[in-house]
XYZ file of C-alpha atoms in Angstrom:
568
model
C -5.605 43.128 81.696
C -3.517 46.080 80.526
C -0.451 45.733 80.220
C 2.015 49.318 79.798
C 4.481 49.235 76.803
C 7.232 49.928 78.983
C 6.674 47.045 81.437
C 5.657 44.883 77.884
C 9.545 46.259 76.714
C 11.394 45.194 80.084
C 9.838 41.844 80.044
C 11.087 41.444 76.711
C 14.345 42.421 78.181
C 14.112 39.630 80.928
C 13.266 37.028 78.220
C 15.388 38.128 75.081
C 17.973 35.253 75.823
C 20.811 37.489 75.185
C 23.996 36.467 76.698
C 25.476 39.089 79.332
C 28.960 40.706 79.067
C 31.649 39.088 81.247
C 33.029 41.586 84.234
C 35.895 43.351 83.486
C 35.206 43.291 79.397
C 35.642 46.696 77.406
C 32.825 47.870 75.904
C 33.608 46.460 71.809
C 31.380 45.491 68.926
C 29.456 42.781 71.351
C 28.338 45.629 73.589
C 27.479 47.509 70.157
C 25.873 44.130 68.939
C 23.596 43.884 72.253
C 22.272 47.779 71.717
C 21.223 46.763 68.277
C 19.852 43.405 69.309
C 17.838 44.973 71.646
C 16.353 47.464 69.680
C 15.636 44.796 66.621
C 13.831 42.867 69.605
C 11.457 45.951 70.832
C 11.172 46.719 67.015
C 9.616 43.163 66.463
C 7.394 43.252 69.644
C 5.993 46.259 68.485
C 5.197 45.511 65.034
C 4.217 42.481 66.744
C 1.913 44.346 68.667
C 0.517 45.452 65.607
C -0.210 42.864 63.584
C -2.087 41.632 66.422
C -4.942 44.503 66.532
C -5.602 43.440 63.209
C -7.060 40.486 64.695
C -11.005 40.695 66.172
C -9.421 39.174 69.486
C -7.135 41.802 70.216
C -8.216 44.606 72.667
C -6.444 47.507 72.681
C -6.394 50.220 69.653
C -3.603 53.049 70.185
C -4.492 56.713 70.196
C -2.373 58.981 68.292
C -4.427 58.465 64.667
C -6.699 60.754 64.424
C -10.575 59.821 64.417
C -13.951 60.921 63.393
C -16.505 60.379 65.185
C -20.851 60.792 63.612
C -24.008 60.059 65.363
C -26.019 57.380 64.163
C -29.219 59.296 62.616
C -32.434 58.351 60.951
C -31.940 59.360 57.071
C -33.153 58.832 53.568
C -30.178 56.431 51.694
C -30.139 55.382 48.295
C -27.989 53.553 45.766
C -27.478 54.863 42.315
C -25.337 54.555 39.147
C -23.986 58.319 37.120
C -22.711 59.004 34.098
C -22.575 61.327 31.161
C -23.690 61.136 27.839
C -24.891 62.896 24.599
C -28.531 64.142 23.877
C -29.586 62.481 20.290
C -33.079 62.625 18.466
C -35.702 59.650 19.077
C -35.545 59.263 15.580
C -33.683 61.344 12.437
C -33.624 60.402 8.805
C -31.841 62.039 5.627
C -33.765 61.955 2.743
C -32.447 60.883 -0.737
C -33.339 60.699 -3.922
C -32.566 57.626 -6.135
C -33.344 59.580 -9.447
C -31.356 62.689 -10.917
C -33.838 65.511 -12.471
C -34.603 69.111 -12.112
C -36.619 70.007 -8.798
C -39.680 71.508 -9.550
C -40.847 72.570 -5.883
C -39.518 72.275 -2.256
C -41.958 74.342 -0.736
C -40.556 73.970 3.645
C -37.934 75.737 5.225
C -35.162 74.597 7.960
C -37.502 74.489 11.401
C -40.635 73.482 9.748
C -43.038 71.077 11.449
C -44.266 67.970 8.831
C -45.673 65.346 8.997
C -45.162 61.493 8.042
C -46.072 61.390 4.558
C -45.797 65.234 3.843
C -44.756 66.377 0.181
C -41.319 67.242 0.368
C -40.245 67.711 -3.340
C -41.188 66.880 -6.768
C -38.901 66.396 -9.253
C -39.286 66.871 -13.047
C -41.177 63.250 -14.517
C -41.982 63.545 -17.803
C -39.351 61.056 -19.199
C -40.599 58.809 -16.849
C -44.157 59.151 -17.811
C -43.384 58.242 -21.384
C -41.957 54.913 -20.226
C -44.383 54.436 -18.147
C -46.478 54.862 -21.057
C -44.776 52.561 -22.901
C -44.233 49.793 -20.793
C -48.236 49.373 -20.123
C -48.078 48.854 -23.771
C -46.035 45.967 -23.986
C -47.602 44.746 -20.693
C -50.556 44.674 -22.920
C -49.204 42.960 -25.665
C -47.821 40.111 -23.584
C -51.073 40.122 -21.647
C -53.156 39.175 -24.847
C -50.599 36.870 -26.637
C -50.837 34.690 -23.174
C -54.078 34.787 -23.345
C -54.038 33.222 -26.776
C -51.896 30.606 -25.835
C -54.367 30.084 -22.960
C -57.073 29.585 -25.424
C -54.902 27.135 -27.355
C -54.682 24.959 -25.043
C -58.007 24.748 -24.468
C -58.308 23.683 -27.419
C -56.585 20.892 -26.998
C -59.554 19.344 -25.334
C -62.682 18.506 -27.926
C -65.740 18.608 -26.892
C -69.309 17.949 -28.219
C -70.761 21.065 -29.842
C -74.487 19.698 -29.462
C -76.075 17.133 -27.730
C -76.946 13.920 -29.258
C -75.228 10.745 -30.189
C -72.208 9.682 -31.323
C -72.266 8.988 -34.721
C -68.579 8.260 -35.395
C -65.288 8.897 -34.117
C -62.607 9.223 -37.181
C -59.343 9.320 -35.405
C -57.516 6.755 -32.624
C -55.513 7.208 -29.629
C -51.865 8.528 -30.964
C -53.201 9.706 -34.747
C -51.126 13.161 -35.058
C -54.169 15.865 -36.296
C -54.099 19.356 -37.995
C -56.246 22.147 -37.217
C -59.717 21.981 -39.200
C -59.168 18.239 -39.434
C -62.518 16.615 -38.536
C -62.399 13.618 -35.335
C -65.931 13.098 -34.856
C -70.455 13.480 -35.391
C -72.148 13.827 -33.236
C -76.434 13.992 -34.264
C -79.691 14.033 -32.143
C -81.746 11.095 -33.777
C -84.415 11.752 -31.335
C -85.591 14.659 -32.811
C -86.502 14.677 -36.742
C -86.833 17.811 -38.787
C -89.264 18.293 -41.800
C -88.809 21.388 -43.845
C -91.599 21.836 -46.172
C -93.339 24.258 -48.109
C -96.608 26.606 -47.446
C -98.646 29.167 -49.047
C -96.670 32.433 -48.923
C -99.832 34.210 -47.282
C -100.328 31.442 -44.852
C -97.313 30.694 -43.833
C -96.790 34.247 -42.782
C -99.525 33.821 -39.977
C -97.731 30.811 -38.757
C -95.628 31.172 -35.514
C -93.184 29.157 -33.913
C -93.755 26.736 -31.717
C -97.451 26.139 -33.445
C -98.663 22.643 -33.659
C -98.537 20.737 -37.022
C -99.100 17.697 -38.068
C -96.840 15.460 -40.179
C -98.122 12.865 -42.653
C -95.797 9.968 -43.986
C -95.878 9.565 -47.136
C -95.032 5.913 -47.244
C -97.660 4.628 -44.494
C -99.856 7.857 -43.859
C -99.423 7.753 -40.669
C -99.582 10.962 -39.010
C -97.157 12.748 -36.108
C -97.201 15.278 -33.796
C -94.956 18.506 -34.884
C -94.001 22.000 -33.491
C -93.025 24.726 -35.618
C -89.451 25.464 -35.399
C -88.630 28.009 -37.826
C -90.358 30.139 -40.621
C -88.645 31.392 -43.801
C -88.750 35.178 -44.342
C -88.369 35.021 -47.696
C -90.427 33.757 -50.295
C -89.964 32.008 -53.455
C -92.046 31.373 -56.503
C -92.754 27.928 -57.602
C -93.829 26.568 -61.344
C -97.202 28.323 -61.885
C -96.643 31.277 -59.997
C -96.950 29.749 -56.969
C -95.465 32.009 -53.672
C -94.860 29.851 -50.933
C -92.373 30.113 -47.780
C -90.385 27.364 -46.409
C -91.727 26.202 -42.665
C -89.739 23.742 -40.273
C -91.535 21.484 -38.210
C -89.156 19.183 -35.359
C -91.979 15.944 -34.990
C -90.025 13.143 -32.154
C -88.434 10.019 -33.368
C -90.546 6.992 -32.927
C -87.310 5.010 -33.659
C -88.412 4.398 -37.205
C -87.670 7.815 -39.226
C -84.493 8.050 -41.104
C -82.974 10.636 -44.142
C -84.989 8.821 -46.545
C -87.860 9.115 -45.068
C -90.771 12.139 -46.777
C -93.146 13.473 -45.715
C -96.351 16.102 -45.791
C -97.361 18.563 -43.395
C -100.755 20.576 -42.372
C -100.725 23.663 -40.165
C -104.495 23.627 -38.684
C -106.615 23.473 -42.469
C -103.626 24.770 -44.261
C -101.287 21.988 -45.957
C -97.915 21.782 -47.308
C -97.424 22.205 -51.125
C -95.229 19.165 -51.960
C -93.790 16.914 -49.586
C -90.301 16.980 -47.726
C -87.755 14.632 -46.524
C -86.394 14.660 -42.745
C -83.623 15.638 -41.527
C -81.540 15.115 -38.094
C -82.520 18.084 -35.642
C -78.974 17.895 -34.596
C -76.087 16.783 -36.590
C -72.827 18.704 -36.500
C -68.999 17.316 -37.475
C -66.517 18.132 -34.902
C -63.133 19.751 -35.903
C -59.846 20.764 -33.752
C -59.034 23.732 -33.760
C -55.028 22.861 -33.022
C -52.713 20.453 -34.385
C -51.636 17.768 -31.648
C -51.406 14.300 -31.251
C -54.705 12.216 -29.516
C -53.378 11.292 -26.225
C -57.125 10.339 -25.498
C -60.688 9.068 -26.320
C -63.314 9.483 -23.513
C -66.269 8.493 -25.791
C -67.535 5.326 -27.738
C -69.535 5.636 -31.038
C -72.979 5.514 -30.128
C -72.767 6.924 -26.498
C -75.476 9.776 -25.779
C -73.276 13.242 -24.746
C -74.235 16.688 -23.840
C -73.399 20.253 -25.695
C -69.611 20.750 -24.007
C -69.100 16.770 -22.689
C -65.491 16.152 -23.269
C -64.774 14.087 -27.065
C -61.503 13.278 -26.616
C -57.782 15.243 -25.807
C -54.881 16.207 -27.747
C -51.512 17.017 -26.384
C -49.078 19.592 -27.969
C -45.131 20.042 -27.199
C -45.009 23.163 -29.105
C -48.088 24.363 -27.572
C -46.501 23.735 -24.216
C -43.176 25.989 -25.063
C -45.530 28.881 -26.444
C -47.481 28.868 -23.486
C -44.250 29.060 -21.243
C -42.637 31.710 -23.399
C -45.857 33.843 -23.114
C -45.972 33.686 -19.466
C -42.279 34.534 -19.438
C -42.710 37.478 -21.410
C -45.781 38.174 -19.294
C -44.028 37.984 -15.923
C -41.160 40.252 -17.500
C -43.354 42.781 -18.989
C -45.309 42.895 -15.411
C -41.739 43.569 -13.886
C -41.257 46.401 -16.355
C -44.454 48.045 -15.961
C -43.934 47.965 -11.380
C -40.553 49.122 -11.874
C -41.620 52.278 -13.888
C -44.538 52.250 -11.558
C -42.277 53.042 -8.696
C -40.023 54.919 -10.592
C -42.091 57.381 -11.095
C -43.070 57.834 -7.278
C -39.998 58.194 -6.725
C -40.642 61.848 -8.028
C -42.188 62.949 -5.437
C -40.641 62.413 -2.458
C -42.714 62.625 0.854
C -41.629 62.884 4.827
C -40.608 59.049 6.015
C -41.298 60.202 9.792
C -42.956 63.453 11.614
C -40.313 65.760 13.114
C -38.458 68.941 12.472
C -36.270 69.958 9.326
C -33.081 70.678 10.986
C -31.113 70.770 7.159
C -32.200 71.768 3.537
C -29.675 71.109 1.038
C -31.801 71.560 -2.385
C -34.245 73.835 -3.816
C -36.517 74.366 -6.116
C -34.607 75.319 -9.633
C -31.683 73.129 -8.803
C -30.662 69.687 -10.336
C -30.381 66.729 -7.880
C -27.924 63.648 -8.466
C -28.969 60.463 -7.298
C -28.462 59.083 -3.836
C -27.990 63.023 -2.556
C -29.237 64.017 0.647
C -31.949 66.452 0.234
C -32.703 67.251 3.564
C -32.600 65.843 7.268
C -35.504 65.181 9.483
C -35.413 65.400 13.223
C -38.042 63.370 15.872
C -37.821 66.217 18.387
C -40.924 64.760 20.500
C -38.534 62.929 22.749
C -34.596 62.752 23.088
C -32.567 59.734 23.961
C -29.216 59.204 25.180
C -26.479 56.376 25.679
C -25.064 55.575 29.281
C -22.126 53.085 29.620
C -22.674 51.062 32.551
C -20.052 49.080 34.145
C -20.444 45.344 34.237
C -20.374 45.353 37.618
C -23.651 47.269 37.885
C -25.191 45.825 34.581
C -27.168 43.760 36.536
C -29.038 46.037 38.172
C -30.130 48.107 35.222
C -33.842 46.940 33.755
C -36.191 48.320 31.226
C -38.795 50.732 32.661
C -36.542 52.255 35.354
C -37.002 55.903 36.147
C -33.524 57.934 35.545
C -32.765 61.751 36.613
C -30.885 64.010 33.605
C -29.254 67.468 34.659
C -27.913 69.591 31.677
C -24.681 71.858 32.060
C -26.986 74.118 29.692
C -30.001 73.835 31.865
C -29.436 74.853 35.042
C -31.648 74.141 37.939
C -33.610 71.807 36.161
C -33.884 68.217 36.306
C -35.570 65.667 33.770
C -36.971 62.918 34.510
C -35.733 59.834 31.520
C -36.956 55.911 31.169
C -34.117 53.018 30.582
C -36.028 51.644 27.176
C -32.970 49.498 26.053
C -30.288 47.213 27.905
C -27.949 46.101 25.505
C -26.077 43.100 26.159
C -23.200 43.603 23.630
C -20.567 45.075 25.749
C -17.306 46.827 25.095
C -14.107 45.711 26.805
C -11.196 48.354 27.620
C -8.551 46.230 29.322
C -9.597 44.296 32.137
C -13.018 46.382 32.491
C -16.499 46.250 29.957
C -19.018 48.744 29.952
C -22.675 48.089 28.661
C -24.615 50.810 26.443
C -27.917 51.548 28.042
C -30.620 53.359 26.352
C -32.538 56.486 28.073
C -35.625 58.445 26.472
C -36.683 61.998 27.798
C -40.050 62.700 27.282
C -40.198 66.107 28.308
C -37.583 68.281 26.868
C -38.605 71.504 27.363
C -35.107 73.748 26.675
C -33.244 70.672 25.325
C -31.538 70.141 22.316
C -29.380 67.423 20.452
C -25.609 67.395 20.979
C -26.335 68.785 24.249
C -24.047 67.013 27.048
C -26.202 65.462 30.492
C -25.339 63.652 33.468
C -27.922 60.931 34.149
C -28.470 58.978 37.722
C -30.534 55.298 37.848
C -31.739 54.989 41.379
C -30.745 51.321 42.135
C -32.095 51.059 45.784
C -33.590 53.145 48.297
C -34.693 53.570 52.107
C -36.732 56.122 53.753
C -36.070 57.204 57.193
C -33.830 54.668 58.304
C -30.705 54.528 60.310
C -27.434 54.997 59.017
C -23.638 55.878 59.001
C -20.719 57.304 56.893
C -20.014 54.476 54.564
C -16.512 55.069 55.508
C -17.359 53.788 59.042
C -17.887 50.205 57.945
C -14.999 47.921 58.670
C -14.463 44.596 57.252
C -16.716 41.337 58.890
C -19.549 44.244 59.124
C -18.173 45.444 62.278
C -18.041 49.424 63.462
C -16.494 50.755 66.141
C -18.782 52.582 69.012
C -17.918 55.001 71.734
C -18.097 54.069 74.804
C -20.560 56.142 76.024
C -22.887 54.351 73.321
C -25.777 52.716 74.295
C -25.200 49.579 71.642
C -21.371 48.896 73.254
C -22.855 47.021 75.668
C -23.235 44.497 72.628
C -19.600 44.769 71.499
C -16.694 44.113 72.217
C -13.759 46.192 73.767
C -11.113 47.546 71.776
C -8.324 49.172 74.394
C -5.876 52.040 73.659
C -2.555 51.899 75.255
C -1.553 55.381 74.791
C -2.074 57.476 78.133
C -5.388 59.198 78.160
C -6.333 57.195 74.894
C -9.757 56.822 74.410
C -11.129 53.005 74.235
C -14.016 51.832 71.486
C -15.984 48.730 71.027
C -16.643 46.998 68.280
C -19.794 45.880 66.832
C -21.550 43.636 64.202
C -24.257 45.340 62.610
C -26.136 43.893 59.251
C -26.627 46.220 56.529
C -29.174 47.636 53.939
C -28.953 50.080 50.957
C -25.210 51.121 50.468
C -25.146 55.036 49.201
C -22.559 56.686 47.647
C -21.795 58.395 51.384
C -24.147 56.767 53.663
C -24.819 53.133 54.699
C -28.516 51.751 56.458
C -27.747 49.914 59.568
C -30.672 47.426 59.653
C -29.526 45.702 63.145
C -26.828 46.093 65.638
C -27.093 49.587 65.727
C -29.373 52.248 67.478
C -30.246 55.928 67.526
C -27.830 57.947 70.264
C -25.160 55.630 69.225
C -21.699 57.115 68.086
C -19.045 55.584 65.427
C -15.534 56.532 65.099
C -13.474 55.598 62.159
C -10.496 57.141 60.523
C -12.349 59.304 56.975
C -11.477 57.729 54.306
C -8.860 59.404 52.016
C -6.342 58.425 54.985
C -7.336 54.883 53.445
C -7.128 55.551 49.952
C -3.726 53.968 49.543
C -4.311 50.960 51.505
C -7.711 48.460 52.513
C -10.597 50.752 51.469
C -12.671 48.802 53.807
C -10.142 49.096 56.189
C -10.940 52.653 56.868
C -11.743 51.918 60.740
C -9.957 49.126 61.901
C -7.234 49.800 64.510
C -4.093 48.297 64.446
C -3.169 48.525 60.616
C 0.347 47.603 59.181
C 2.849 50.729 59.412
C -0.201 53.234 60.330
C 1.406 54.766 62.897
C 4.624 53.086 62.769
C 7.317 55.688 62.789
C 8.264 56.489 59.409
C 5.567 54.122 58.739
C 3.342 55.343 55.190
C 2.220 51.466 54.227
C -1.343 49.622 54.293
C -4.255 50.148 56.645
C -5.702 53.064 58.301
C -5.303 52.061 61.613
C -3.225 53.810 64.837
C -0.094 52.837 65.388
C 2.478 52.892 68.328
């Protein structure tokens, strides 16, 4: 029911309680008390009034603020974050130089195209060559004086030089030795050898590996013999006799010792004199180191191969040589890589492909070490650094497609790709902003130090209906003409001024939020109308206030405080 502000005034009148002024009474400071009383009574019933349109039950809505009104229209809305930033290379890199010489060519310019790995300079290396030169000299030396030690300790294992039979072992566990000392025999009993003589003429048909046979002298009894070796000398006997000096190897029956002699034929041809056998095998074993035996592996009469392991020495001061040689080894190696790398260090390549954007040195002049040469620029693609707030952080992901615009560009616009979110933040009072990585790809007319403005597309919706951001009141509620096909659904907000116009309000759910437009998913449809108060009459109260009727000291007179709403 609608109720005037006068009549709303007089029944505050009526119910005010104020006391009435006796008859007869002059007009004093009560009188003056009851005007005032009055008017701090209608004061409160209006601002009264007002407070109460700032509830959803109230239904009336005043007319003398000033609205807008939009049609609700089908629209493309998106979301998006802007900011501005610097243009850098993908990649740059100053070359040094960690030697000092004389540069003996630089052959590039500034705005030359190289590649990774391109010469750059080459600086003056013949002092390093010489060391060089003389450290693979010492490397050398330390090389073969390790290997020496190497072979020494080999040594300190003996092993059997032939293979036979023990004969004796001279030393026992813990006996200190000196090189050339003599710790063991070894002798192959099994096979005998008889060296005796033979015509000069015949023997120098004879071959080895003939047959022969032997004859003992003791018992006659004859053996089975190869030829083994033939002298190639001769020598001249009592009488003028030339003979040559044959050995025949015959197999050990088990009987034939030293003392044993014996004859030999070769087919019809015979020996001269007799000889006396010897062991085919028989050889004294010697260290070659001085050491102490730490072990016997054999017994004396056990059978061993050429190379079977005797018995082993240990050696403290063959230990420390061995160690110092690898030392000096190991240092010498160091020496010889760092002069190695030294000297590539005289010609000095491009780390990366890209552009010379600086030449400091040419060819002539004398470089310092650690000087910048020249600087190398990765034009292929540009990057740039956006500060996002941490509000909006969240939204931000690898991959996402950003739009650049360039003060120095105009009508252009790149395209850019968020490659890095960075989660170490910089705070700046109450506020932290996150650095967020963009490449550009294509950079046709772009150049470092250039200054963009860069948008991320957060959301988006195609053809959808929507509204002035500005007419979206708090609760998701909007107001709606009358004449609006959706007030049917709301609910009736009255104006009291004469000829005011009255507006319903209803709750709509919401999509993608632009920076100027809102999508109205439900609760809204098209030929609808929404009124709401723009919103820079709201900017120094509720932002999201910008609609709602009825707000504190709107249109209050004198009234400048919060809200956006119409007053009285």
């Amino acid at each position: 029911m609608k109720l005037a502000l006068k009549e709303r005034l007089g029944r505050a009148k009526e119910t005010s309680g104020l006391p009435e002024r006796p008859a007869g009474k002059k007009p004093g400071k009560k009188r003056k008390w009851k005007k005032f009383a009055v008017a701090a009574v209608a004061l409160a019933l209006v601002a009264g009034v007002g407070w109460q349109l700032l509830s959803p039950s109230q239904s009336a809505v005043a007319a003398e603020t000033s609205y807008t009104t939009a049609q609700v229209t089908r629209m493309d809305v998106s979301s998006s974050i802007t900011g501005s930033g610097t243009l850098e290379a993908a990649d740059s890199y100053s070359v040094t130089t960690l030697i000092e010489g004389s540069i003996l060519t630089a052959d590039f310019e500034e705005g030359d195209q190289v590649e990774e790995g391109t010469v750059l300079y080459t600086i003056d290396s013949s002092d390093a060559a010489n060391s060089l030169e003389q450290a693979e000299i010492s490397l050398n030396q330390a090389q073969r004086s390790y290997n020496n030690q190497l072979e020494n300790q080999e040594d300190l294992t003996v092993t059997a030089p032939v293979s036979g039979q023990v004969y004796s072992i001279d030393v026992e566990v813990g006996d200190d030795v000196t090189a050339g000392q003599t710790v063991a025999t070894v002798r192959d009993s099994q096979t005998m050898s008889l060296e005796v003589a033979f015509p000069a003429d015949d023997a120098a048909a004879f071959y080895v590996g003939e047959s022969a046979t032997v004859t003992l002298d003791s018992t006659f009894e004859t053996l089975s013999g190869t030829i083994s070796k033939i002298s190639g000398t001769d020598t001249v006997l009592t009488g003028n006799v030339v003979v040559r000096e044959v050995t025949i190897d015959v197999s050990n029956p088990g009987g034939l010792s030293t003392t044993q002699s014996a004859s030999a034929a070769v087919g019809t041809v015979t020996s001269t004199e007799s000889g006396t056998f010897t062991y085919k095998e028989e050889e004294t074993v010697t260290v070659e180191v001085s050491g102490q035996v730490s072990a016997i592996r054999v017994a004396e009469g056990d059978q061993v191969s050429s190379g079977q392991t005797l018995l082993v020495l240990t050696s403290d001061e063959l230990e420390d040589s061995l160690q110092s040689a690898s030392d000096s080894l190991r240092n010498a190696e160091i020496s010889y890589e760092n002069q190695t790398e030294q000297l590539d260090d005289y010609t000095i390549t491009s780390p990366i492909q890209g552009t010379i954007v600086d030449k400091n040195y040419n060819a002539g002049e004398t470089t310092e070490a650690n000087q910048v040469l020249c600087t190398i620029y990765d034009l292929s693609s540009l990057t740039m650094t956006l500060s996002v707030d941490e509000l909006d952080i969240s939204n931000i992901a690898v991959g996402q497609t950003v739009s650049i615009v360039a003060d120095a560009v105009e009508d252009t616009t790149y395209t850019g790709t968020v490659t890095k979110v960075s989660v170490a933040g910089t705070s700046s009072g109450s506020a932290t902003t996150y650095p967020v990585t963009i490449r550009i790809d294509e950079t046709d007319g772009l150049l470092p130090g250039m200054s963009v403005d860069a948008t991320i597309e957060l959301a988006s919706a195609q053809d959808v209906l929507a509204i002035p951001s500005a007419a979206l009141n708090r609760g998701n509620t909007v107001l709606v003409t009358a004449d609006s096909p959706s007030a049917v659904n709301g609910t009736l907000v009255e104006s009291t001024a004469e000829g005011g116009e009255d507006y319903y309000s209803v709750e709509v759910t919401t999509g993608v939020s632009g920076d100027d437009y809102i999508e109205i998913t439900s609760g809204l449809q098209e030929g609808d109308t929404v009124a709401y108060i723009p919103t820079s009459s709201s900017d120094s109260g509720f932002g999201m206030m910008g609609g709602m009727p009825g707000g504190m000291g709107g249109g209050m007179p004198g009234g400048g405080g919060m809200g956006g709403g119409p007053g009285f």
